[in-house]
C-alpha positions as CSV (number, residue, x, y, z in Angstrom):
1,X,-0.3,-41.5,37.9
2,X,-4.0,-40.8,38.5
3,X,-4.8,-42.9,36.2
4,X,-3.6,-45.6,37.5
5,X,-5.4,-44.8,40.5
6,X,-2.7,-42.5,42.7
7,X,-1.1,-39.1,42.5
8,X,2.4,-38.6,41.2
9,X,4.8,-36.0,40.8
10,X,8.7,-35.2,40.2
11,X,9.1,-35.2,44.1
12,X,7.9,-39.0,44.2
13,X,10.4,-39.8,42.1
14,X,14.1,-41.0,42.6
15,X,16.3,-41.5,39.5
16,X,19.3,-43.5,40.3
17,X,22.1,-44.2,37.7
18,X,24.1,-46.6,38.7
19,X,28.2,-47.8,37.9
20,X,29.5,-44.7,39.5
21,X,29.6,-45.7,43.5
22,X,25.7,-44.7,43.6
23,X,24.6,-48.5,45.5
24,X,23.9,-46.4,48.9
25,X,21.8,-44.0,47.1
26,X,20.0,-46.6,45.7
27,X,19.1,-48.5,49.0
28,X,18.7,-45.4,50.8
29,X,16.2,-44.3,47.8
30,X,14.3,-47.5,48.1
31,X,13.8,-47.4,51.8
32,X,12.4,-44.2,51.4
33,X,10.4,-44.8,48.6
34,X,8.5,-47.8,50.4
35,X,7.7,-45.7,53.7
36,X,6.3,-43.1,51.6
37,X,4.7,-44.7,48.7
38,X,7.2,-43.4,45.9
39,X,8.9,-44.8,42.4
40,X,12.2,-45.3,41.9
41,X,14.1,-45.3,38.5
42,X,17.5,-47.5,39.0
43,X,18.9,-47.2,35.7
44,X,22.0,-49.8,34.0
45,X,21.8,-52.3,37.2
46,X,24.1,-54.6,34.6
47,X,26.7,-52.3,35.7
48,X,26.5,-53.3,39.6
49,X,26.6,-57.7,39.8
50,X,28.0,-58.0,43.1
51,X,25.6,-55.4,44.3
52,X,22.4,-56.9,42.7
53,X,21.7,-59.9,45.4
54,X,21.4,-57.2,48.0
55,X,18.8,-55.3,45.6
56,X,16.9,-58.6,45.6
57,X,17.1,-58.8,49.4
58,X,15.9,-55.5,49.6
59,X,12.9,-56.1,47.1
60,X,12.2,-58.9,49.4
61,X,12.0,-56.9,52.2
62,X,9.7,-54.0,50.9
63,X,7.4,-56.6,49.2
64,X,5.3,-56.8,52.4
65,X,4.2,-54.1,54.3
66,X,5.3,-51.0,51.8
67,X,3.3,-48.4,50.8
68,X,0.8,-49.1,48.2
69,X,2.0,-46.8,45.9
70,X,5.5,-48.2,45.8
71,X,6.9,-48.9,42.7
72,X,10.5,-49.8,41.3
73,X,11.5,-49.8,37.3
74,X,14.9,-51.2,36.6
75,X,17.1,-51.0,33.3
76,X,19.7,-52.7,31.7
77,X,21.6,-53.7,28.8
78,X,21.2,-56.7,26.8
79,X,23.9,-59.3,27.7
80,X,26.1,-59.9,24.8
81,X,26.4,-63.9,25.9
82,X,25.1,-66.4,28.3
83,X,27.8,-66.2,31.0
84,X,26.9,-62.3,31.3
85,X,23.5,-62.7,32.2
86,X,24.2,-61.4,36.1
87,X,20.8,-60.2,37.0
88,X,19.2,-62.7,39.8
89,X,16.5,-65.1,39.6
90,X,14.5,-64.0,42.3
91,X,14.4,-60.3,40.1
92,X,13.3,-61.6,37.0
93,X,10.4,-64.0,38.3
94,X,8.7,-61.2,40.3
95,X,9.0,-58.5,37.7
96,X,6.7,-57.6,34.8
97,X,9.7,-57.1,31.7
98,X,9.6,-55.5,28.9
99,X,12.0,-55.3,26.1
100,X,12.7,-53.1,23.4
101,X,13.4,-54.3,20.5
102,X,15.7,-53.0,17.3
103,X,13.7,-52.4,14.2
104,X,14.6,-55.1,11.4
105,X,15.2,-54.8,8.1
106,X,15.6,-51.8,5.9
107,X,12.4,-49.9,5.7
108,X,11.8,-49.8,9.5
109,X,15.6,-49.1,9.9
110,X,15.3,-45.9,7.7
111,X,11.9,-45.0,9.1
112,X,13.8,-45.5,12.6
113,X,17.0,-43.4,11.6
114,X,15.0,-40.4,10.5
115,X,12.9,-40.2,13.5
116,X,15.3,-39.0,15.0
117,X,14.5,-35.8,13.5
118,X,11.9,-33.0,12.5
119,X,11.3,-30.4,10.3
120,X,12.4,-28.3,12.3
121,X,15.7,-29.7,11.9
122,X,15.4,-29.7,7.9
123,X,14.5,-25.8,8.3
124,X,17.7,-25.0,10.5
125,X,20.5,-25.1,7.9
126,X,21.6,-22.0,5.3
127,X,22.1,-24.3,3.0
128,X,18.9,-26.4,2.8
129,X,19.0,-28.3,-0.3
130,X,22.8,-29.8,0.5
131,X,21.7,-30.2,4.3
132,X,18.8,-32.3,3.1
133,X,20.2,-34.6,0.6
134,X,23.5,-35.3,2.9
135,X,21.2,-35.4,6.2
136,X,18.6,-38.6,4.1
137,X,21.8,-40.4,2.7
138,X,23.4,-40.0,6.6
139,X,20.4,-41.9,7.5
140,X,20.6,-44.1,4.9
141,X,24.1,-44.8,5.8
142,X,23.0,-45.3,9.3
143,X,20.4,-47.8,8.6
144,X,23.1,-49.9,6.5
145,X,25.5,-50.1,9.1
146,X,23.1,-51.3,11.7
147,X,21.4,-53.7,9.6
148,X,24.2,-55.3,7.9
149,X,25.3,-56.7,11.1
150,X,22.6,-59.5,10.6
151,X,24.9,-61.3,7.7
152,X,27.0,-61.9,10.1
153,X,31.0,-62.0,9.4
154,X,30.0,-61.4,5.7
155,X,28.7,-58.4,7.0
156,X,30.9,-57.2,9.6
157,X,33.8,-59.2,10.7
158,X,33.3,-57.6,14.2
159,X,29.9,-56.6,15.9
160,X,29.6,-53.2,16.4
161,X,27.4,-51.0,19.3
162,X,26.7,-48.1,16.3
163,X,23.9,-45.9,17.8
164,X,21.4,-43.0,17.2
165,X,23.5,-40.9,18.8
166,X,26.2,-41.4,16.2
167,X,23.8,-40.1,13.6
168,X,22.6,-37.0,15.6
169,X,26.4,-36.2,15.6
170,X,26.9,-36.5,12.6
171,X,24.3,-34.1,11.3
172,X,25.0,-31.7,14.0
173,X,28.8,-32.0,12.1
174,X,27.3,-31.4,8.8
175,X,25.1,-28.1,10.5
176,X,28.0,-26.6,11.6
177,X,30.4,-27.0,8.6
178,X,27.5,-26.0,5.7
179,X,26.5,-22.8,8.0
180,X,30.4,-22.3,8.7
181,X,31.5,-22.2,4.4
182,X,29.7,-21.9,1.1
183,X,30.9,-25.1,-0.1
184,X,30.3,-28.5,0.8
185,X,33.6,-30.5,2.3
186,X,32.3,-33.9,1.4
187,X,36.3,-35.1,2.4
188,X,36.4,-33.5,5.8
189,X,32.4,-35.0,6.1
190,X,33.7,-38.5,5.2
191,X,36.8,-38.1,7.2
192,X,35.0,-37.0,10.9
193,X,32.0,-39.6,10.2
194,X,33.4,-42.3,8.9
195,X,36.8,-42.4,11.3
196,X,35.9,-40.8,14.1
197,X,31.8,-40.7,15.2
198,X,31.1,-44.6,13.4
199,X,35.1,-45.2,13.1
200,X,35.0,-44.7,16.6
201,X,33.5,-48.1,17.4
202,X,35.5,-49.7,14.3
203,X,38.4,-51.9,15.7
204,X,39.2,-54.1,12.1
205,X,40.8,-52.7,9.4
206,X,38.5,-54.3,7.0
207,X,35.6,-53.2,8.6
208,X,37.0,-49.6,8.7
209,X,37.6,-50.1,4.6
210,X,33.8,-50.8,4.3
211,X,32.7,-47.9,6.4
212,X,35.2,-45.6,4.2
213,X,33.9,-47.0,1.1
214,X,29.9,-46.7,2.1
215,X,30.6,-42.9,2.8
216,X,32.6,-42.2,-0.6
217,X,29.4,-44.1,-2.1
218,X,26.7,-42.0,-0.5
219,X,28.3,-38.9,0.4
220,X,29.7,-37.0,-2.9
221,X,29.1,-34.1,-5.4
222,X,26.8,-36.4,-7.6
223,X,24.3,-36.9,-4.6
224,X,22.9,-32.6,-5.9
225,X,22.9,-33.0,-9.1
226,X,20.1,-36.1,-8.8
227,X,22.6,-38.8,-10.3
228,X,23.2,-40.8,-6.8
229,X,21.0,-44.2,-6.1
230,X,21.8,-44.6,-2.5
231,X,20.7,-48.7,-3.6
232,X,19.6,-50.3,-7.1
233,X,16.2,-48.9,-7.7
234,X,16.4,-46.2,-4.9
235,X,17.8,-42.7,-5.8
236,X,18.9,-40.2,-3.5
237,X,15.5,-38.4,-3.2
238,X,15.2,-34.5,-3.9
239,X,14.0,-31.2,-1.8
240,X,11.0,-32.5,0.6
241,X,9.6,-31.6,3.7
242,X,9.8,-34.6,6.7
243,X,6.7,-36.1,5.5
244,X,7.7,-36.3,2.0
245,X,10.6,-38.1,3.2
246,X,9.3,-40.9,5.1
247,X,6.5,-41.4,2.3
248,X,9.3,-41.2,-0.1
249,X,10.5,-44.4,2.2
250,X,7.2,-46.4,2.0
251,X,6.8,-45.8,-1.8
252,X,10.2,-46.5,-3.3
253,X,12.0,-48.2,-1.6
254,X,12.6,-51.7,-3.0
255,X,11.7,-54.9,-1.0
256,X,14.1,-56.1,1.9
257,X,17.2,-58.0,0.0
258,X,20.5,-57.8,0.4
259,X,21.0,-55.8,-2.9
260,X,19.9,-52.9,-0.4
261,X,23.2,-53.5,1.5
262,X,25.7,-53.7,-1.6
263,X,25.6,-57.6,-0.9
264,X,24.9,-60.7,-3.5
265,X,21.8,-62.5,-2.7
266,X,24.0,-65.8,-1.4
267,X,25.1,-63.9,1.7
268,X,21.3,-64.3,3.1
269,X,21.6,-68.0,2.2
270,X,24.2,-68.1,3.7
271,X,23.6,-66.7,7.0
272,X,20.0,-67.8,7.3
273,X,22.0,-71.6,7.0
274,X,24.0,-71.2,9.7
275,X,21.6,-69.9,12.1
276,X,19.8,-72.9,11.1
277,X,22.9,-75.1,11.7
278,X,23.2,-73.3,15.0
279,X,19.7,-74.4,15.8
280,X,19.5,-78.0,15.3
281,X,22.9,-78.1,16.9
282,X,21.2,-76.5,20.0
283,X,18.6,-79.2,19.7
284,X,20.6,-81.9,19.5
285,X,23.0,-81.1,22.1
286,X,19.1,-80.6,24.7
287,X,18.7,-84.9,23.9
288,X,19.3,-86.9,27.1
289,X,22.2,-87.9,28.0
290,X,22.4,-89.6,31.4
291,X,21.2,-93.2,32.6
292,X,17.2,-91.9,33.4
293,X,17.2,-92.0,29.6
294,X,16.9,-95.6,29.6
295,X,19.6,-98.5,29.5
296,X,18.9,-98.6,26.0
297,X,20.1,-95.1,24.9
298,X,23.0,-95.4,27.4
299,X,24.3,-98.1,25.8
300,X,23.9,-97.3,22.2
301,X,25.7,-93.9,23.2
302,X,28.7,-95.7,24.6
303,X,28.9,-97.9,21.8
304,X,28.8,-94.7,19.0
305,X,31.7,-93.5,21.0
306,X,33.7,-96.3,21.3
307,X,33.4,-97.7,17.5
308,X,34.1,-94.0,16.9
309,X,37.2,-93.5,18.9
310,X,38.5,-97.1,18.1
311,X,38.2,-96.2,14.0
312,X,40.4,-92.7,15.1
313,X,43.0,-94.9,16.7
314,X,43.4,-97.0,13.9
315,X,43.4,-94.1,11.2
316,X,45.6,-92.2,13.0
317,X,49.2,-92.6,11.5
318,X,52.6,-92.5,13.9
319,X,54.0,-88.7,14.9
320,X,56.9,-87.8,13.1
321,X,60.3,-88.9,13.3
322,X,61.9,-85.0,13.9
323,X,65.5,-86.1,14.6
324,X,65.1,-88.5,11.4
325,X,63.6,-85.2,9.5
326,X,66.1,-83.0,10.6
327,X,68.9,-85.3,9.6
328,X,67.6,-85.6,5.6
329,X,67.0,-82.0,5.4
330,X,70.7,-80.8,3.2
331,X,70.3,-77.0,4.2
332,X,67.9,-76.1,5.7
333,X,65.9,-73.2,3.3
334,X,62.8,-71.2,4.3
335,X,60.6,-73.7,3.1
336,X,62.3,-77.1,5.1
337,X,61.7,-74.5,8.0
338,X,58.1,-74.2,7.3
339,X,58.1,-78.2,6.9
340,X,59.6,-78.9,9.9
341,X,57.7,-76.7,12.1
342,X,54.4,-77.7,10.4
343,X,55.3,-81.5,11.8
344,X,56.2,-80.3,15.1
345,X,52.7,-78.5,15.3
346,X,51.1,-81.6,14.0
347,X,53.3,-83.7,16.0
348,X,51.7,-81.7,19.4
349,X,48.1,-82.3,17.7
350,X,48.0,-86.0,16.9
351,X,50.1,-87.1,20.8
352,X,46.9,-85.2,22.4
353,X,44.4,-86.8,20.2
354,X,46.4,-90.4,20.8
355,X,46.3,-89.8,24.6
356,X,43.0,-88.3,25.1
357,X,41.4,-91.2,23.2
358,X,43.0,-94.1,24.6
359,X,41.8,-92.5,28.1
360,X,38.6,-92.2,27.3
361,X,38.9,-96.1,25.6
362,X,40.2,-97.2,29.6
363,X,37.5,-95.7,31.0
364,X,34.5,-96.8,29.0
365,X,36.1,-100.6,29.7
366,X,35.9,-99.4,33.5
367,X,39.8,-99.7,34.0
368,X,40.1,-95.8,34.8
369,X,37.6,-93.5,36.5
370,X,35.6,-91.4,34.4
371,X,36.7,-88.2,34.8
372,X,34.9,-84.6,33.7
373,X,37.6,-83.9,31.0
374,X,36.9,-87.7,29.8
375,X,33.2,-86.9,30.0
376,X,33.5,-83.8,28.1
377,X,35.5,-85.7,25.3
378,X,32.4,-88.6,25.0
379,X,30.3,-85.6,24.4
380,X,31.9,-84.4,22.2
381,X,32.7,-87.3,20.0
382,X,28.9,-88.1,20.4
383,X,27.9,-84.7,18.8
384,X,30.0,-84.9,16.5
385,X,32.4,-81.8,17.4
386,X,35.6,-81.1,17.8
387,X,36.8,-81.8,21.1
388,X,37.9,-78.6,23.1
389,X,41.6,-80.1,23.8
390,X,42.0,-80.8,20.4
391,X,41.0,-77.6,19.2
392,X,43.2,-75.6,21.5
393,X,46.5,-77.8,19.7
394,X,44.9,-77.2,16.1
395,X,43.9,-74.4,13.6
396,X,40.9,-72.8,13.1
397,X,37.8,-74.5,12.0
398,X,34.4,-74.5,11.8
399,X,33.8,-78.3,10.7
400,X,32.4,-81.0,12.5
401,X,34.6,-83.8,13.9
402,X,33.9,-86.2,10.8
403,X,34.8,-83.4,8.4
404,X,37.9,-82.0,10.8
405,X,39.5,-85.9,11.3
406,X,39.1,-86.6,7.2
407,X,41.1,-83.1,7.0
408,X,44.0,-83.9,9.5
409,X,44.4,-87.1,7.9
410,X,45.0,-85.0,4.6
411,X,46.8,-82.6,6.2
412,X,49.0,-85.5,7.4
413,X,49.4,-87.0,3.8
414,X,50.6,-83.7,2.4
415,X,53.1,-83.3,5.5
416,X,54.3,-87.1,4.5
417,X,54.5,-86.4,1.0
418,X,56.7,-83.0,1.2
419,X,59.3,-84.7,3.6
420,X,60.3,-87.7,2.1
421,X,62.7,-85.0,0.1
422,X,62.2,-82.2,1.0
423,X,61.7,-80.7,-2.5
424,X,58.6,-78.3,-2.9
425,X,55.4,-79.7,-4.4
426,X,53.9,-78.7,-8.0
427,X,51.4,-76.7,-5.9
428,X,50.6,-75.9,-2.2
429,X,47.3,-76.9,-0.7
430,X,47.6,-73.2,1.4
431,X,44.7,-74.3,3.6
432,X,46.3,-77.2,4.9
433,X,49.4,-75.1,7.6
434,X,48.9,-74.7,10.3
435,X,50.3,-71.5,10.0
436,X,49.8,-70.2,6.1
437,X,51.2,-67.1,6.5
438,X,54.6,-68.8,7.1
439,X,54.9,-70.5,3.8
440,X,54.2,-67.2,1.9
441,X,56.7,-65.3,4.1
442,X,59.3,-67.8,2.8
443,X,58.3,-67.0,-0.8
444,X,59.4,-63.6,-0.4
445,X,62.5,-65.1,2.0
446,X,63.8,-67.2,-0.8
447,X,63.3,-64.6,-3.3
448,X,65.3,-61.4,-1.6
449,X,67.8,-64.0,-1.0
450,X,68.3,-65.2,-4.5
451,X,68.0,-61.5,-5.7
452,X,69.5,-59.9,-2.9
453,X,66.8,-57.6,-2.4
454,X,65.9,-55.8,1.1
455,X,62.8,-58.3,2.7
456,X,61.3,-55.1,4.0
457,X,60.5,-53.7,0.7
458,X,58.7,-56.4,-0.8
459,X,55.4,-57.7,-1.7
460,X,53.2,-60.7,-3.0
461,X,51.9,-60.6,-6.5
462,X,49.2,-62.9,-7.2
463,X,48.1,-64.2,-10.6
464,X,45.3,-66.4,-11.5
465,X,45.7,-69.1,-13.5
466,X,43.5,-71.1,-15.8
467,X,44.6,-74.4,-14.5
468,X,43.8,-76.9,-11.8
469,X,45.4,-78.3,-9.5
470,X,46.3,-81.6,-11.6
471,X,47.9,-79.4,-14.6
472,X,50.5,-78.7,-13.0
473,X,53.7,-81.3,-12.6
474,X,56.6,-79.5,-10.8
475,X,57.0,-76.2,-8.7
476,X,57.8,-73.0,-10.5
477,X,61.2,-71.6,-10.7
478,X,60.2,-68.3,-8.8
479,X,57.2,-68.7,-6.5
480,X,54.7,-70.9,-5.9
481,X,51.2,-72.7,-7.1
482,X,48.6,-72.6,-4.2
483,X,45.3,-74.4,-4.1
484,X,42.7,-74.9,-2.1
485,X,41.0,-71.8,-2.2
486,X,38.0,-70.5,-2.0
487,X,35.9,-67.1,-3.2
488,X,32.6,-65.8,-1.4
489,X,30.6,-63.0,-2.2
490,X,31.7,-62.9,-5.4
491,X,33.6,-65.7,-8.5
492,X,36.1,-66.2,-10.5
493,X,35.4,-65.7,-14.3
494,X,38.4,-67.9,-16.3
495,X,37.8,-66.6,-19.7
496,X,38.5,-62.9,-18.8
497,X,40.1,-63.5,-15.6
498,X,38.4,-60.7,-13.5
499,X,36.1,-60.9,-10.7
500,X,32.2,-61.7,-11.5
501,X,28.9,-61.7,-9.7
502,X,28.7,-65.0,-8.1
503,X,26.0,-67.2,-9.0
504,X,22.8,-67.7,-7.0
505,X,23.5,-70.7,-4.1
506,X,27.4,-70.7,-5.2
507,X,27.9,-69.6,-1.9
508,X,31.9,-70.3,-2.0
509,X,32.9,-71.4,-5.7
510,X,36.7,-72.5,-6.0
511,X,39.2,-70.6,-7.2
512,X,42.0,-72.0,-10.0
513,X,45.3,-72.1,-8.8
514,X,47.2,-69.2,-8.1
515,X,50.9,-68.2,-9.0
516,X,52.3,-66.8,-6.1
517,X,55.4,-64.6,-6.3
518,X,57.7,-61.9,-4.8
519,X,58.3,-58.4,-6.4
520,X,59.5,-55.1,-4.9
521,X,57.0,-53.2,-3.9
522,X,57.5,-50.1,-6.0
523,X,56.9,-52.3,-8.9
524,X,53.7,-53.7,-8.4
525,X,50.9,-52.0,-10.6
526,X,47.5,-51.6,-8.0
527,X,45.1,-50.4,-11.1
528,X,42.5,-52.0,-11.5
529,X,42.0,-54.4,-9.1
530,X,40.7,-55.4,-5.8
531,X,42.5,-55.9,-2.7
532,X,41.2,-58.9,-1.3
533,X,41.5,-60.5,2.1
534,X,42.4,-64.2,2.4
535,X,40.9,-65.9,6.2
536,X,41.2,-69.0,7.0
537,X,37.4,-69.7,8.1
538,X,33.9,-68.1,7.0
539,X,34.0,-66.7,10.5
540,X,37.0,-64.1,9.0
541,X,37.9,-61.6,11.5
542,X,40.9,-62.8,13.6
543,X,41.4,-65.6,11.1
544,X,43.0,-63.0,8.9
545,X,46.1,-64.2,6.6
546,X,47.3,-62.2,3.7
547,X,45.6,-60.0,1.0
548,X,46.0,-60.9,-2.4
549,X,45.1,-58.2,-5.4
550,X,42.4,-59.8,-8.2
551,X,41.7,-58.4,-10.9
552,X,38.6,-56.7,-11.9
553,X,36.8,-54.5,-14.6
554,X,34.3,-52.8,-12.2
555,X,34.9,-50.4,-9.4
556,X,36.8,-52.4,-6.2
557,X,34.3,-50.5,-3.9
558,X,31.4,-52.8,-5.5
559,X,33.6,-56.1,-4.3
560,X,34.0,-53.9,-1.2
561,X,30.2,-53.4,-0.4
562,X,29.9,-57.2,-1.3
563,X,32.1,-58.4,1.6
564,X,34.0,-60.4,-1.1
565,X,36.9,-62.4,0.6
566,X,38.8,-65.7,-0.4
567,X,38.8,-68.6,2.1
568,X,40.7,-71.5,3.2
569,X,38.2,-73.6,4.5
570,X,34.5,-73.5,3.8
């Protein structure tokens, strides 16, 4: 405080937390605080919207005629999205902000992580050299899972809030367990990290698998015996002091790739491409779009739209006849079911694509009133998106409206093709349901019913042909061909038909088509390969469909690490 020109102790200050009922404290503090020339700390003000236009108010009020020592620091939280940004204009413009900032990349990560301790904390353990090694591969670990989330859905398929304080846990876990027995429990270690102080935050499946296989990577009897590389050119490191340590860090640890995560270098391709994408979508949406941007512009805008809309109308083909369909199907087997709803889903799809655009059409001739839903479709048909209506009728996607209408106009064809009989094609293009997880349910439906087996107790097999789509001239027997897919992180290799490292800017090569059939579950042999999950979009998570076993000749955790997955879409 003197320093800045004034004299400060702890009885000048007031440290207010707030979330917990603690507003009157807070404006009680302030008053105070202003008469008599103190600081106050209100800490997570995030917590508090409603409250926060009477905190400017009051800021207001103090700003003239306070003491000259009054001062006021606020904190909060970083708003995960736009619509959570609560705190007040007023706040912001007359504050001076500061931000802090989480280190990026690797090196600072790991510099970051062990921070956090001292050797103090090396010293305090029994068992120094297993404390050691497990306490650097912990941070390791730590520094992983926090910088992996920047590779997006490749990465994790959920973001999660994984903190320092995770880590101190951790290694206050692994004190009390090495000073409690004489051997190290790498399985109850793994267990209480990985599910409960980082499996804590974990609410996918997937992402729990990957936080299971990390720890069973890092954390095992190998790690004292000076055979463990915590990354490609980076071993475990041995017995050194907390200097040694962090200039261990600065002199061998390789440069920032994604090798350093377990990942291929396509997944930074790929996620530095979308956050470009994202980018020059955010500039095009910024160009003008009213009248004050000249007649010119106005016009040439209404008439993208309309020569846009008009070419939808044509393309689009009529809805489909569902009591006709119904009628021609004979009996009506698991897969006419999945046919018939598919067209009723499309059917839904392609009546609010018909009625939204002929809307719009009226009101660009001036026959109807513009409305904001109308307004919102011309925008969106002017971007080149797909329209928010339409979306909510449809199936996931991540392409733009050109891309998304040439696909429903597939979709359709495939629809048109399997009614006219109802017989199932050579192969299914798996991408193009609606709902995919209904065709392969009635793969296993028609199978217990042929065989009479219990539905409960069986599973999908998946085998990888060496053919194409074109090969093939009629269904199987058993089963089904599916196409259409797509592998990312990783490839296909036909000659031995195992997984392979994908090749550099192959970010999502195409698979061959795959046999797909039913078996009891007891029967299916899981050695040696890799249980991989099937999404429907590059954004995975909730887009989540089926998991299909590939084979491979290396270790599944390495596919793991990888974030391999197969894809519908790309």
């Amino acid at each position: 405080g003197k320093k800045l020109g004034y004299t400060f102790n702890h009885r000048n200050l007031h440290n207010v937390s707030l979330g917990q009922g603690q507003e009157v404290v807070a404006e009680q503090a302030l008053d105070l605080a202003a008469k008599e020339g103190h600081w106050v700390i209100l800490q997570n003000i995030h917590l508090v919207a409603k409250w926060l236009s009477c905190l400017e108010r009051k800021l207001e009020q103090h700003s003239e005629g306070s003491h000259r020592d009054f001062r006021v620091f606020v904190s909060a939280e970083p708003a995960p999205c736009p619509e959570s940004h609560v705190i007040p204009q007023g706040i912001l413009e007359n504050s001076i902000k500061i931000t802090s900032e989480a280190p990026t990349g690797m090196h600072a990560n790991l510099h970051k992580a062990l921070d956090n301790f001292s050797q103090d904390t090396l010293e305090m353990c029994s068992q120094e050299k297993e404390f050691r090694s497990i306490l650097f591969a912990l941070c390791y670990f730590h520094a992983v899972v926090a910088e992996r989330r920047k590779f997006g859905p490749q990465g994790w398929n959920r973001s999660y809030p994984f903190s320092t304080g995770d880590l101190t846990i951790s290694v206050s876990v692994l004190y009390n367990y090495l000073q409690a027995s004489s051997k190290v429990p790498y399985d109850d270690l793994r267990y209480l990290v990985g599910e409960i102080m980082y499996g804590g935050h974990i609410t996918d499946d997937w992402d729990r698998r990957l936080c299971k296989t990390y720890l069973e990577e890092f954390i095992k009897p190998e790690m004292l015996e000076g055979e463990l590389c915590l990354a490609p050119g980076f071993p475990l490191p041995g017995n050194m002091d907390y200097n040694g340590y962090h200039q261990y860090i600065d002199d061998a640890l390789p440069p920032e790739s994604p090798y350093l995560y377990g990942l291929h270098p396509n997944a930074e391709i790929g996620f530095l491409t979308q956050r470009s994408e994202r980018l020059l979508r955010t500039v095009l949406e910024l160009r003008p779009r009213d009248s004050s941007a000249g007649q010119g512009a106005v016009g040439t805008r209404e008439e993208t739209v309309q020569a846009l809309l008009e070419e939808m109308l044509e393309k689009l083909t009529d809805e489909f006849n569902m009591a006709e369909l119904m009628a021609k199907v004979e009996e009506r087997t698991p897969y006419a079911v999945v046919a018939l709803q598919e067209c009723e889903r499309m059917n839904v799809l392609t009546a609010e694509i018909r009625r939204s655009l002929a809307e719009l059409e009226l009101g660009l001739k001036g026959e109807l009133t513009m409305t904001s839903d109308m307004e919102t479709l011309q925008d969106s048909l002017f971007l080149d998106t797909v329209p928010e209506s339409w979306l909510k009728r449809s199936y996931p996607s991540t392409a733009s409206l050109g891309s998304w209408f040439a696909d429903l106009l597939a979709r359709i064809s495939e629809l048109e093709a399997w009614t006219r009989d109802f017989s199932l094609p050579s192969t299914l293009w798996l991408g193009g349901f609606f709902n995919p997880q209904s065709i392969l349910t009635a793969v296993m439906q028609t199978t217990a019913r042929k065989n009479k087996w219990p539905l409960d107790k069986m599973t999908l097999q998946c085998d990888v042909t060496k053919k194409s789509r074109e090969d093939f001239a009629h269904a199987p027997r058993e089963g089904a061909y599916v196409h259409g897919l797509f592998l990312e992180g990783a490839r296909w290799d036909a000659q031995s038909g195992t997984l392979t490292d994908a090749r550099l800017k192959e970010l999502t090569p195409a698979m061959p088509v795959l046999f797909i059939k039913a078996v009891p579950g007891d029967k299916q042999d899981t050695r040696g390969l890799y249980p991989c999950p099937l999404y429907k979009t590059r954004q995975r998570g909730p887009t989540y469909v089926w998991t299909f076993n590939l084979k491979t000749k290396e270790s599944p955790s390495k596919w793991v690490l990888a974030g391999v997955a197969l894809l519908l879409q790309v």
